[in-house]
Each structure stands twice: as structure tokens, then as C-alpha cells.
XYZ file of C-alpha atoms in Angstrom:
663
model
C 0.000 0.000 0.000
C 1.278 3.505 -0.790
C 2.683 5.430 2.147
C 2.244 9.082 3.066
C 4.286 11.632 1.053
C 7.658 12.453 2.599
C 10.303 15.067 1.887
C 13.208 13.855 -0.276
C 16.472 13.801 1.642
C 19.969 14.605 0.412
C 22.879 12.241 0.932
C 23.864 13.903 4.238
C 20.345 13.541 5.566
C 19.380 17.214 5.362
C 16.250 18.417 3.675
C 16.454 19.479 0.035
C 14.027 22.344 0.653
C 16.762 24.539 2.219
C 14.520 25.390 5.193
C 12.065 27.412 3.110
C 8.924 28.315 4.971
C 5.571 27.152 3.582
C 4.171 29.639 1.128
C 7.535 31.338 0.550
C 8.625 32.376 -2.918
C 11.506 31.113 -4.986
C 14.120 33.385 -6.508
C 12.216 33.334 -9.814
C 9.225 34.901 -8.077
C 6.957 31.850 -8.427
C 5.386 30.319 -5.321
C 7.283 27.325 -4.009
C 5.499 23.974 -4.109
C 6.738 21.010 -2.130
C 7.598 18.058 -4.406
C 5.671 14.935 -3.592
C 7.543 11.680 -3.154
C 5.804 8.384 -2.477
C 7.743 5.446 -1.140
C 6.835 2.060 -2.566
C 7.038 -0.946 -0.192
C 10.049 -3.186 -0.727
C 7.890 -6.238 -1.399
C 6.193 -4.448 -4.293
C 9.554 -3.400 -5.732
C 10.689 -7.041 -5.615
C 7.535 -8.125 -7.471
C 8.289 -5.658 -10.286
C 11.927 -6.760 -10.405
C 10.994 -10.431 -10.630
C 8.623 -9.775 -13.524
C 10.968 -7.436 -15.432
C 14.293 -5.918 -14.275
C 15.549 -3.838 -11.357
C 16.150 -0.890 -13.698
C 12.554 -0.947 -15.007
C 11.222 -1.098 -11.445
C 13.267 2.000 -10.540
C 12.105 3.770 -13.700
C 8.475 3.094 -12.788
C 8.914 4.592 -9.322
C 10.710 7.605 -10.779
C 7.999 8.099 -13.406
C 5.280 7.893 -10.775
C 6.944 10.459 -8.498
C 7.624 12.791 -11.417
C 3.920 12.759 -12.216
C 3.072 13.578 -8.580
C 5.552 16.479 -8.498
C 4.901 20.198 -8.932
C 5.682 20.079 -12.670
C 4.409 16.756 -13.955
C 5.743 15.724 -17.330
C 3.010 13.782 -19.104
C 5.329 13.030 -21.999
C 7.719 10.959 -19.855
C 7.635 7.189 -20.151
C 9.379 4.149 -18.724
C 10.285 1.300 -21.053
C 11.092 -2.289 -20.139
C 13.367 -4.641 -22.039
C 11.700 -7.124 -24.383
C 9.616 -9.607 -22.365
C 8.844 -12.781 -24.316
C 6.735 -14.445 -21.600
C 3.135 -13.356 -22.255
C 1.907 -14.509 -18.838
C 4.604 -12.470 -17.089
C 3.671 -9.420 -19.122
C 0.048 -9.840 -18.084
C 1.070 -10.084 -14.418
C 3.271 -7.031 -14.829
C 0.367 -4.974 -16.175
C -1.806 -6.024 -13.237
C 0.802 -5.306 -10.561
C 1.686 -1.910 -12.031
C -1.980 -0.908 -11.871
C -2.258 -2.200 -8.306
C 0.954 -0.739 -6.922
C 0.564 2.692 -8.515
C -3.206 2.917 -8.063
C -3.900 3.024 -11.818
C -1.848 6.238 -12.206
C 0.558 4.435 -14.536
C -0.862 3.216 -17.815
C 1.026 0.323 -19.441
C 0.897 -0.929 -23.016
C 2.736 -3.718 -24.840
C 4.487 -3.120 -28.142
C 4.803 -5.636 -30.958
C 8.296 -6.601 -29.780
C 7.191 -7.464 -26.239
C 8.351 -4.166 -24.739
C 6.159 -2.740 -21.967
C 5.809 1.060 -22.014
C 4.449 2.919 -18.978
C 3.142 6.494 -18.907
C 1.631 8.653 -16.155
C -2.108 9.441 -16.178
C -3.625 11.894 -13.688
C -5.884 14.982 -13.607
C -3.951 18.249 -13.233
C -4.709 20.713 -10.462
C -7.385 23.151 -11.557
C -7.389 21.924 -15.145
C -9.067 19.211 -17.149
C -6.752 16.494 -18.287
C -6.992 13.950 -21.029
C -7.912 10.479 -19.772
C -7.345 7.177 -21.450
C -8.122 7.023 -25.144
C -7.957 10.808 -25.378
C -11.233 11.421 -23.592
C -11.806 14.636 -21.618
C -11.216 14.224 -17.907
C -13.434 15.131 -14.979
C -12.596 17.679 -12.341
C -13.164 15.153 -9.577
C -10.852 12.329 -8.601
C -11.147 9.358 -10.952
C -11.385 5.841 -9.596
C -10.262 2.699 -11.377
C -13.844 1.622 -12.166
C -16.771 3.702 -13.312
C -20.085 2.307 -12.040
C -23.237 3.226 -13.922
C -26.888 2.261 -14.308
C -27.673 0.591 -17.615
C -31.197 0.934 -18.995
C -32.086 -1.219 -21.976
C -35.212 -1.874 -23.940
C -35.625 -5.048 -26.028
C -31.910 -5.842 -25.667
C -30.129 -8.520 -23.686
C -27.252 -7.599 -21.393
C -24.498 -9.029 -23.594
C -25.809 -7.151 -26.620
C -25.841 -3.908 -24.621
C -22.299 -4.527 -23.354
C -21.114 -5.247 -26.895
C -22.622 -2.000 -28.190
C -21.006 0.084 -25.458
C -17.652 -1.670 -25.785
C -17.598 -1.214 -29.558
C -18.142 2.538 -29.257
C -15.525 2.793 -26.500
C -13.141 0.654 -28.586
C -12.569 -1.843 -25.834
C -13.282 -5.499 -25.144
C -16.799 -6.388 -23.939
C -15.239 -8.376 -21.077
C -14.148 -5.109 -19.436
C -17.800 -4.260 -18.726
C -18.901 -5.955 -15.528
C -22.406 -6.828 -14.372
C -23.842 -8.995 -11.620
C -26.250 -10.938 -13.849
C -27.855 -10.980 -17.272
C -31.300 -9.524 -17.963
C -33.879 -10.762 -20.446
C -34.017 -9.259 -23.894
C -37.783 -8.851 -24.174
C -38.146 -6.396 -21.313
C -37.315 -2.886 -20.195
C -34.654 -3.395 -17.533
C -32.182 -1.493 -15.396
C -29.058 -2.848 -13.715
C -25.783 -1.612 -12.280
C -22.642 -2.156 -14.355
C -18.999 -1.142 -14.214
C -16.323 -0.322 -16.765
C -12.627 0.112 -16.222
C -10.582 3.243 -16.903
C -13.365 5.338 -18.381
C -14.756 8.766 -17.561
C -18.308 9.912 -16.987
C -18.367 12.262 -19.945
C -17.161 9.586 -22.336
C -19.895 7.163 -21.307
C -22.640 9.783 -21.123
C -21.659 10.976 -24.584
C -22.598 7.590 -26.041
C -26.292 7.892 -25.177
C -27.136 9.574 -28.480
C -25.421 6.765 -30.392
C -26.812 3.748 -28.551
C -29.947 1.972 -29.812
C -32.423 0.929 -27.146
C -29.812 1.602 -24.461
C -29.085 4.470 -22.081
C -26.632 4.966 -19.208
C -26.636 7.250 -16.178
C -26.088 7.595 -12.405
C -22.278 7.454 -12.685
C -19.962 6.853 -9.737
C -16.244 6.086 -9.439
C -15.354 3.048 -7.329
C -12.211 1.055 -6.628
C -13.827 -2.349 -7.219
C -15.720 -3.691 -10.256
C -19.136 -5.288 -10.424
C -18.919 -8.982 -11.221
C -21.092 -12.072 -11.539
C -22.407 -13.396 -8.266
C -22.958 -10.051 -6.535
C -26.613 -10.024 -7.482
C -28.957 -10.676 -4.560
C -32.150 -10.743 -6.586
C -34.368 -9.052 -9.156
C -37.570 -7.064 -8.967
C -40.118 -7.625 -11.716
C -43.079 -5.541 -12.834
C -45.008 -7.612 -15.378
C -48.252 -6.748 -17.161
C -50.503 -9.551 -18.360
C -53.059 -8.211 -20.847
C -56.451 -9.498 -21.951
C -56.683 -11.806 -18.946
C -59.579 -14.239 -18.746
C -60.641 -16.996 -16.400
C -60.537 -20.535 -17.763
C -64.251 -21.061 -17.062
C -65.500 -17.748 -18.440
C -68.669 -17.961 -20.515
C -68.475 -14.512 -22.077
C -71.892 -13.554 -20.689
C -70.773 -12.483 -17.212
C -71.046 -8.777 -16.335
C -67.652 -6.990 -16.168
C -67.935 -6.431 -12.419
C -68.362 -10.181 -11.811
C -65.412 -10.964 -14.073
C -63.243 -8.501 -12.173
C -64.277 -9.799 -8.770
C -63.739 -13.415 -9.802
C -60.337 -12.674 -11.267
C -59.241 -10.673 -8.234
C -60.171 -13.507 -5.872
C -58.387 -16.141 -7.944
C -55.179 -14.185 -8.556
C -54.828 -12.976 -4.981
C -55.423 -16.460 -3.557
C -52.927 -17.955 -6.010
C -50.279 -15.402 -5.021
C -50.925 -16.100 -1.358
C -50.519 -19.840 -1.915
C -47.275 -19.313 -3.882
C -45.899 -17.022 -1.172
C -46.399 -19.634 1.528
C -45.783 -22.870 -0.399
C -43.423 -21.848 -3.203
C -42.935 -23.712 -6.494
C -40.408 -25.970 -8.184
C -37.360 -23.899 -9.063
C -37.187 -24.892 -12.741
C -34.854 -23.292 -15.258
C -36.947 -21.199 -17.643
C -37.502 -21.412 -21.395
C -34.860 -18.804 -22.216
C -32.217 -21.190 -20.890
C -32.837 -23.502 -23.830
C -32.924 -21.080 -26.779
C -35.505 -20.309 -29.437
C -34.170 -22.118 -32.518
C -35.219 -25.526 -33.832
C -32.183 -27.070 -32.138
C -32.121 -26.268 -28.422
C -28.974 -25.010 -26.744
C -29.039 -28.046 -24.436
C -28.892 -30.326 -27.486
C -25.765 -28.541 -28.713
C -24.263 -28.871 -25.247
C -25.010 -32.589 -25.230
C -23.067 -33.029 -28.487
C -20.110 -30.999 -27.243
C -19.904 -32.993 -24.005
C -20.074 -36.184 -26.049
C -17.150 -35.033 -28.196
C -19.206 -35.042 -31.414
C -18.059 -31.626 -32.642
C -19.128 -32.223 -36.226
C -22.698 -32.878 -35.145
C -22.557 -29.819 -32.861
C -21.498 -27.627 -35.793
C -24.236 -29.103 -37.987
C -26.800 -28.418 -35.279
C -25.702 -24.795 -34.974
C -25.764 -24.364 -38.772
C -29.154 -26.005 -39.270
C -31.274 -24.152 -41.832
C -34.642 -24.174 -43.571
C -34.158 -25.029 -47.285
C -37.259 -23.101 -48.350
C -36.223 -19.883 -46.574
C -32.659 -20.254 -47.856
C -33.843 -20.727 -51.455
C -35.977 -17.580 -51.325
C -33.083 -15.600 -49.880
C -30.748 -16.882 -52.580
C -33.255 -15.705 -55.175
C -33.236 -12.239 -53.598
C -36.644 -12.568 -51.938
C -35.743 -11.009 -48.587
C -38.250 -9.623 -46.070
C -38.250 -5.877 -45.547
C -38.337 -6.121 -41.766
C -34.663 -6.038 -40.660
C -34.891 -8.795 -38.058
C -36.659 -11.179 -40.462
C -34.196 -10.231 -43.175
C -31.314 -11.212 -40.879
C -33.008 -14.534 -40.156
C -33.328 -15.213 -43.881
C -29.665 -14.345 -44.463
C -28.683 -16.731 -41.682
C -30.516 -19.588 -43.419
C -28.845 -18.604 -46.693
C -25.339 -18.539 -45.201
C -25.800 -21.901 -43.493
C -27.126 -23.407 -46.737
C -24.194 -22.043 -48.780
C -21.734 -23.653 -46.389
C -23.538 -26.936 -45.691
C -24.047 -27.632 -49.392
C -20.579 -26.372 -50.337
C -22.008 -23.926 -52.908
C -19.993 -20.874 -51.880
C -17.918 -21.020 -48.709
C -16.549 -17.487 -48.909
C -19.963 -15.971 -49.512
C -21.357 -17.901 -46.551
C -18.910 -16.185 -44.182
C -19.724 -12.783 -45.690
C -23.507 -13.140 -45.732
C -24.028 -14.299 -42.162
C -25.308 -11.371 -40.009
C -22.972 -10.526 -37.159
C -25.719 -10.750 -34.560
C -25.643 -14.538 -34.997
C -22.415 -14.734 -33.028
C -21.985 -18.523 -32.875
C -22.686 -19.075 -36.580
C -20.397 -16.169 -37.503
C -17.495 -17.549 -35.451
C -17.933 -21.023 -36.927
C -18.158 -19.892 -40.554
C -15.213 -17.511 -40.267
C -13.056 -20.269 -38.796
C -14.096 -23.014 -41.204
C -13.574 -20.800 -44.282
C -10.438 -18.906 -43.280
C -8.135 -21.275 -45.196
C -10.514 -22.424 -47.897
C -11.532 -26.073 -48.054
C -8.491 -27.156 -46.021
C -10.105 -25.835 -42.832
C -13.687 -26.945 -43.377
C -13.234 -30.104 -41.295
C -11.764 -28.479 -38.196
C -14.995 -28.805 -36.236
C -13.352 -28.880 -32.812
C -11.494 -25.662 -33.641
C -14.722 -24.068 -34.859
C -16.464 -24.808 -31.556
C -13.565 -23.392 -29.537
C -13.610 -20.235 -31.655
C -17.107 -19.453 -30.398
C -16.882 -16.887 -27.635
C -16.417 -18.383 -24.208
C -19.742 -17.075 -22.915
C -21.677 -18.812 -25.687
C -19.764 -22.070 -25.303
C -20.536 -22.071 -21.601
C -24.188 -21.355 -22.338
C -24.532 -24.583 -24.351
C -22.959 -26.690 -21.616
C -24.954 -25.032 -18.839
C -28.144 -25.536 -20.857
C -27.527 -29.286 -20.902
C -26.941 -29.242 -17.152
C -30.186 -27.294 -16.712
C -32.039 -29.781 -18.915
C -30.931 -32.642 -16.680
C -31.685 -30.654 -13.523
C -35.256 -29.896 -14.626
C -35.957 -33.587 -15.226
C -34.382 -34.543 -11.885
C -36.511 -31.932 -10.097
C -39.677 -33.245 -11.749
C -38.763 -36.800 -10.755
C -37.928 -35.795 -7.180
C -41.218 -33.942 -6.703
C -43.246 -36.683 -8.393
C -41.833 -39.322 -6.023
C -41.787 -37.467 -2.703
C -43.497 -34.085 -3.079
C -42.613 -31.829 -0.157
C -41.559 -34.710 2.105
C -37.902 -34.817 3.168
C -36.437 -38.295 2.642
C -33.216 -40.140 3.335
C -30.479 -39.265 0.859
C -31.794 -35.789 -0.007
C -28.992 -33.247 -0.304
C -28.704 -30.157 1.880
C -25.987 -27.525 2.018
C -23.676 -28.461 4.858
C -23.788 -26.394 8.021
C -20.104 -26.984 8.732
C -18.146 -23.889 7.789
C -14.737 -24.300 9.381
C -13.397 -21.881 6.763
C -15.094 -19.337 4.479
C -16.730 -20.927 1.477
C -15.736 -19.383 -1.833
C -18.374 -19.841 -4.505
C -17.993 -18.987 -8.143
C -21.002 -18.048 -10.265
C -22.083 -18.675 -13.812
C -23.512 -16.084 -16.212
C -26.980 -16.396 -14.653
C -25.755 -15.799 -11.129
C -26.096 -19.440 -10.018
C -23.578 -20.512 -7.419
C -20.988 -23.057 -8.504
C -20.121 -24.742 -5.239
C -17.376 -27.346 -5.198
C -17.923 -29.907 -2.412
C -15.058 -31.876 -0.948
C -14.872 -35.611 -0.368
C -16.661 -37.014 2.682
C -13.511 -38.568 4.104
C -11.968 -35.125 4.608
C -13.591 -34.635 7.988
C -11.664 -31.466 8.771
C -12.703 -29.752 5.533
C -15.971 -27.897 4.979
C -18.522 -29.823 2.957
C -20.751 -27.904 0.610
C -23.546 -30.469 0.324
C -24.251 -33.806 1.931
C -27.021 -36.428 1.962
C -29.355 -36.626 4.957
C -29.511 -39.709 7.118
C -32.820 -41.391 7.787
C -32.867 -39.965 11.306
C -32.188 -36.429 10.069
C -34.884 -36.680 7.416
C -37.443 -37.722 10.042
C -36.323 -35.205 12.679
C -38.283 -32.272 11.252
C -35.193 -30.095 11.313
C -35.104 -29.853 7.523
C -37.857 -28.874 5.111
C -38.277 -29.146 1.369
C -36.904 -25.583 1.105
C -33.517 -26.823 2.378
C -33.165 -29.505 -0.309
C -30.798 -28.897 -3.208
C -30.214 -30.837 -6.391
C -26.939 -30.828 -8.323
C -26.453 -30.054 -11.959
C -24.119 -32.723 -13.412
C -20.438 -32.181 -12.646
C -17.248 -33.760 -11.423
C -17.248 -31.853 -8.113
C -20.779 -32.377 -6.853
C -22.352 -34.992 -4.654
C -25.479 -36.732 -5.945
C -28.499 -37.673 -3.794
C -27.994 -40.950 -1.976
C -31.349 -42.368 -3.042
C -33.315 -43.174 -6.173
C -32.827 -39.602 -7.483
C -29.079 -40.169 -7.575
C -29.705 -43.285 -9.661
C -32.071 -41.285 -11.881
C -29.210 -38.967 -12.929
C -27.212 -41.955 -14.156
C -30.141 -43.595 -15.916
C -31.421 -40.391 -17.535
C -28.065 -39.112 -18.797
C -27.125 -42.594 -19.975
C -29.962 -42.706 -22.489
C -28.872 -42.372 -26.091
C -31.142 -39.407 -26.721
C -29.478 -37.639 -23.799
C -25.929 -38.227 -24.994
C -25.073 -41.560 -23.318
C -23.154 -39.571 -20.703
C -21.979 -40.544 -17.231
C -22.789 -37.982 -14.482
C -19.761 -39.229 -12.528
C -17.403 -38.578 -15.459
C -17.744 -34.908 -16.358
C -14.069 -34.104 -16.925
C -12.887 -33.627 -20.509
C -9.499 -33.328 -22.200
C -10.381 -29.727 -22.978
C -10.574 -28.026 -19.621
C -13.214 -25.552 -20.791
C -15.584 -28.471 -21.453
C -15.089 -29.942 -17.970
C -18.023 -29.102 -15.729
C -17.633 -28.846 -11.931
C -21.392 -28.654 -11.412
C -23.340 -26.660 -8.845
C -26.285 -26.912 -6.506
C -29.699 -25.349 -6.897
C -32.584 -25.156 -4.452
C -35.410 -27.543 -5.325
C -38.093 -25.019 -4.320
C -38.332 -21.268 -4.810
C -40.356 -18.573 -3.059
C -40.856 -14.821 -3.408
C -38.495 -12.434 -1.671
C -40.999 -10.340 0.257
C -44.696 -10.053 -0.441
C -45.871 -9.718 -4.058
C -48.431 -7.109 -5.097
C -51.053 -7.089 -7.834
C -53.113 -4.390 -9.538
C -56.030 -4.790 -11.943
C -56.702 -2.335 -14.765
C -59.302 -2.019 -17.492
C -58.364 -0.928 -20.985
C -59.633 -0.917 -24.536
C -56.605 -0.022 -26.662
C -54.048 -2.830 -26.995
C -51.245 -0.246 -27.348
C -52.059 1.301 -23.979
C -49.152 1.186 -21.543
C -50.120 -0.006 -18.079
C -46.966 0.798 -16.142
C -44.171 3.327 -16.724
C -40.597 2.243 -17.356
C -37.712 3.830 -15.461
C -36.985 6.120 -18.408
C -40.644 7.189 -18.392
C -40.326 8.113 -14.721
C -37.151 10.123 -15.302
C -38.248 11.928 -18.447
C -41.902 12.427 -17.551
C -44.957 11.114 -19.457
C -45.602 14.263 -21.463
C -42.018 14.464 -22.616
C -42.128 10.927 -23.969
C -45.591 11.313 -25.439
C -46.926 8.377 -23.441
C -50.157 9.856 -22.081
C -51.462 6.407 -21.333
C -50.564 5.035 -24.765
C -47.715 2.652 -25.186
C -45.002 3.896 -27.499
C -44.931 1.789 -30.632
C -42.283 -0.863 -30.152
C -40.783 -2.996 -32.858
C -39.136 -6.272 -31.987
C -36.481 -5.515 -34.578
C -33.246 -4.886 -32.753
C -31.565 -3.188 -35.710
C -34.147 -0.495 -36.449
C -32.023 2.678 -36.691
C -35.019 4.861 -35.955
C -35.647 3.313 -32.549
C -33.281 4.945 -30.083
C -33.505 5.894 -26.449
C -31.616 9.018 -25.457
C -30.687 9.838 -21.875
C -31.000 13.486 -20.876
C -28.241 13.198 -18.288
C -30.317 15.161 -15.740
C -31.258 14.014 -12.266
C -34.767 14.436 -10.889
C -35.951 14.478 -7.327
C -37.985 11.637 -5.914
C -40.992 13.961 -5.789
C -40.705 14.686 -9.511
C -40.394 10.992 -10.332
C -43.381 10.182 -8.138
C -45.378 12.925 -9.846
C -44.510 11.457 -13.247
C -45.625 8.029 -12.080
C -48.877 9.455 -10.751
C -49.607 11.114 -14.090
C -48.924 7.845 -15.867
C -51.126 5.835 -13.524
C -53.912 8.364 -13.913
C -54.227 7.417 -17.572
C -55.160 3.826 -16.645
C -58.551 2.957 -15.203
C -58.509 1.490 -11.719
C -60.623 -1.556 -11.028
C -61.770 -0.172 -7.702
C -63.233 2.852 -9.450
C -65.075 0.664 -11.935
C -66.705 -1.984 -9.790
C -69.614 0.212 -8.724
C -70.637 0.959 -12.311
C -70.295 -1.158 -15.384
C -67.307 -0.063 -17.516
C -67.965 1.021 -21.104
C -67.626 -1.711 -23.750
C -64.431 -0.195 -25.156
C -62.695 -0.659 -21.751
C -63.706 -4.218 -21.199
C -60.299 -5.915 -21.373
C -58.546 -6.715 -18.116
C -54.831 -6.240 -17.423
C -53.095 -7.654 -14.367
C -49.954 -5.812 -13.215
C -47.767 -8.000 -11.000
C -44.839 -6.823 -8.902
C -42.592 -9.291 -7.097
C -38.980 -10.032 -6.189
C -37.045 -13.224 -6.854
C -33.616 -14.544 -5.953
C -30.879 -14.083 -8.532
C -31.111 -17.567 -10.042
C -34.924 -17.759 -10.194
C -36.969 -17.308 -13.363
C -39.965 -14.980 -13.531
C -41.393 -16.982 -16.441
C -41.576 -20.067 -14.226
C -43.332 -18.094 -11.488
C -45.858 -16.774 -14.023
C -46.635 -20.264 -15.328
C -47.186 -21.438 -11.777
C -49.500 -18.497 -11.136
C -51.510 -19.204 -14.290
C -51.707 -22.927 -13.576
C -49.698 -23.891 -16.669
C -47.252 -26.598 -15.572
C -47.139 -28.603 -18.787
C -43.769 -27.209 -19.840
C -42.125 -27.819 -16.486
C -43.526 -31.342 -16.220
C -41.797 -32.217 -19.481
C -38.601 -30.141 -19.570
C -37.560 -31.752 -22.843
C -40.162 -29.590 -24.540
C -38.512 -26.407 -23.274
C -36.274 -26.014 -26.283
């Protein structure tokens, strides 16, 4: 850690300031300013020396103190000798940032030379930050935290857009969990070595995305920090299953209120099976879990074929130039065309050029398989590994989720809410802090240790018959593992179910006890997931009558900030196109803060445009306002799915009962 500034001493131990009093003037008439020297701990100096040379370590310290002095020289640099070891260079970059508190910026030249330069705001002036962006007057931290608002975009797409405009890697943008695409969402994110003005300046260029509420922090936001999510969901044109169509509106409203409120009360107290939702398994003909099954089975050719599956009819029309006008449908048609051109061998080069970039997996595969002509078209394993790491992990995790959903259905079908011998619970023994990693959805990846290591903390263990009958544990304590090499399986018929289910040919003929692969990235440690899920806090529900299907029932966060009149909402929903590439659909942040009173006033104006059920029950509503909307608000844990909760509320369990249909 950096120490307090001290005066530099001469060789005889006297002060170099020649006993000048504070505030005195130099002979040139300019006010004297004490130079600032910071001593670096010896252990940090040794780290720099071990990774480079003693001379480079001294040059770094000198450069840092020059920048802190009264006349900083921003043009000064420190240059290392050529460093051939890439891993050492990476460590050097990290330690330089840590030791010098991100005031030294390091880059690597083509010859392996590391060049360091000083970066800091000047007193009373605006400096130039990284990438030539204007600096802020306030002290800059290593990470800039901000609130990300997005509409009809998923989190990775939003991060990619921001990173592309900032000319940086998407991995430098941190977030605690991913949000659904088909929603208006807000979440906290972080980005490294950026300034507020640079990020705020992107709002006019981003499509369906806006940023705000900036704050400098020393630590990033990363996966696993998410405690939970709050959802506000509107269900329109709601009807009871036994409606006859002849009931008066007031009776329909009363009946629906009673049923929905009782269902929410039951879910709050009893919970529901914590299934993985539909979005986990993709929307294409071939589910993501099916691709993951092929990868885990080592059949990379079949995995590539599954990812490049196409519709011959759509591809033929696209080849003939018959493309839809709607951009999203046009991209879909071009995807089918590109996959057809490659799979049939008609035109490999054109296939790589035609594929829209938003189909990331297909783009990576086609670029790799066509980069060297026909000589590379059989490198299927290489094509899979060229898919971005996040996507590759998604396929494998989808297969794990597929197995978990079936195991959960089997467990509940056999025992319901009864706790039985062999059920797994998270161990209470914590002789040392448990460190849990998280996947892209925020699920904990907990690595249990072997039972014979009595002095080590276990992460999950099976219950004995006495413990199961003791009443100490409930169904809400039970966890089930997703397949992996570092998880324990239930010591009962559910443990045997994993082996039988995964061993089926249609499920990959895989062994749950053998989840290590030659390629480390395809080896799955596994993790535990609660069998049952419940709301965090009490849910709320509101009923509204409407006649216009475009009417918006609840304001988004941007609506609250900007005000309903400014956005032209006035009770009508702004026309929204599912097309993610529509250049005319952009959300611009105004960069202005509003008080809570102003935001509450905007919400009140928005709510006033919707008819309240309570105001309508005394008199029959007009025919044009006869449709019923239900606005639900509830909170869920980070790894829970709102879609699953909604299906439970509506009594639709068919998908969860047969998870294989979730693709």
C-alpha cells in the first residue's frame, strides 16, 4: 500500500528544501510547491523486479513520483526490455496498476516491450484520460459504475454495443447478472478506466440503451454479486378458464381478483419448483441443451451441424433475392442462406460474408471453417472453440439445466414436499469461508469436498434417515446438483435417476460421474440449486381495465425520469418494434437528475391514464374498456426465473412437467 508523502532527503540527511517556509517564494518569483515523493514498499519493488528488471522497477517509481511532483511531465515514459513471456507481461500490467493505483498506464508493443506512462488529472485543469477522452474535475477511480437501462436488448448485446463505441473489449464491462431481452430493464454495471463524460456521450449513439447515475469506485461489479431481481409484469387481456363470455364486467373482475390474490398467497407460503426457464434452452429448432449434449459427447461435427441447421425453403428464397423488408426477419433469412451455402458447399466465402454478425456462434464457426478455404472446413473442434467463451458455456450449462429440470420433476413426483433419506442439503459446517464462483446467470458453482476429509468444509451432503425424520429440515432446504465432477449426488433413487437419464442415447449416453474432458473448458464442476423457490418479500397485484391494446399499463424507469408528457406516453404505449436493428428506434438519456418527488409525480400522471378496477366496480365499464390487465410486482432470488413463477401463477405446468419440450 502507498505510504504518506515524505520530503526527499539529500545524501547527508538534510532536507532538500533549504529550510524554506511554507508559502515562501523562490528566486524566480513563483510560489514554491513542495515536491511529492511516495515510497513504494520493498515487497512491491521485488515483485516488479521479478517480472521485469531492477532498472525498469526503478524507472516506474521515478515516473510515478515525477507525475506527482509540482511540474508533472506527461510526456515521460518508462520502457522495459523485451519480455517474451506473455503470462509475465500480463502479471506485470496487473501489478503496475495495483501498486501505482492506476496512475501508470502500461501498453505492450509488438516486440514485447512494456511502455508505462503517467495518467492523472492536473490541479485546476481538465486532463486527457485514457483514449484521449476529456477528464473530470473530480478524482477518478479505477472503475466507473453506472446504471444501464435497456429496452428489447439482452445484457451481452448492450455490453457489446457500449464496448464497440468505447473501442474496448466487452469483457471489461462488468455486471452482476444478465437480464432478459424482451423487457425494459435497469441494472448496475462497471467499466474500467473510463470517464463519466465519455460514457454519457454515447447515449445519443446507442440503440435501445441508455446509461446514467455514474460513480467512481475502486472495485468492479462482477457475476455473483446479485442478490435478486424485482419484476413488474403486465398480463393483458386476462380471462378466467371457465369464463362464458356472458358475465357482467364487475363479476369478471371480482372473480379474477379472488383467484389471482389467492394464487399469489398460496405461492408465497408454499413456493414452487425452481425450474430453469424457457430462455435457458434457446428459441431455434435445435435447443442449446442439445448442442451442449453433443459438445460434451465429443461429437463436434454434429454440434457444428446443429448450430448451422437451416430451412431449405427460406434459404432458397433468400438466394433468389426474396428477402423480407423487416430487418430482423431479413437477418433470419440471411442466416438460413449462409448456413445453406456452407452446408451444401455452394460458396464457402460468400457464406462467411452473408451471415449477419448478430448470430455470433454461426459467424465464429463460418469464419473459422472458411479462413483457409476447403483445407479448414473439417476443423470442427477448432470451430467450436472459436465461439466466444460465454456462448460455449451457455450450451454446456443448458444441458446441465435440462438434466436438472428432469431430476426436479422426478424428485417432486416421487416425494413431493416430504424430506427423505439421501436428499442433499448444504452443509452447516463452515470451518473456513466458502468461496463460490457463479455462472452467467448468477447461479452458485459450489465445489464440495470428499466425505472422508472430515476437517474440511462440505458444501452439500445427503441426509440420514434420522435427520430426514427429525423435522429439522424442510423441502426448502433440499438442493439438487447439476451434473459435474465436483458435486455430490443424492444418496437415493434420485441419484440413480441422474445416471439412468443421462445414460440414455437421446441424452448423450453420458456418465454424471465422469464430467471431466481433455479440454478443460468443457469440464463441468457442477453446482447446486434449491429444489423449491419462493418470493423475496410479499408480491403485489393491480387490476386495470383498458380498450386499446397499445395502452401502456406501467411506466418504465426512463418514463419516470423523463416524464410522461415528454415521452408522449399519455397512457398510450409507445410503438415498439421487436427488430433490434431499427435505426429509428433509439432511447436518449438526458443526463439530468430528478428528485424523488418529480419521479413520483410522473408516475402518478402515468397511472392516472389507466382505469382502476376499484373505481369501476360500482358501475359497469364502457364496452371499449372491457379488457382486463393484471400488473404483477414481485422479487425473486438471482437464479430464479420470472417466467416459471408466471406459469405457476396461471396454472400452466405442462412445460415444467416435461422439460424436454422447453427447447
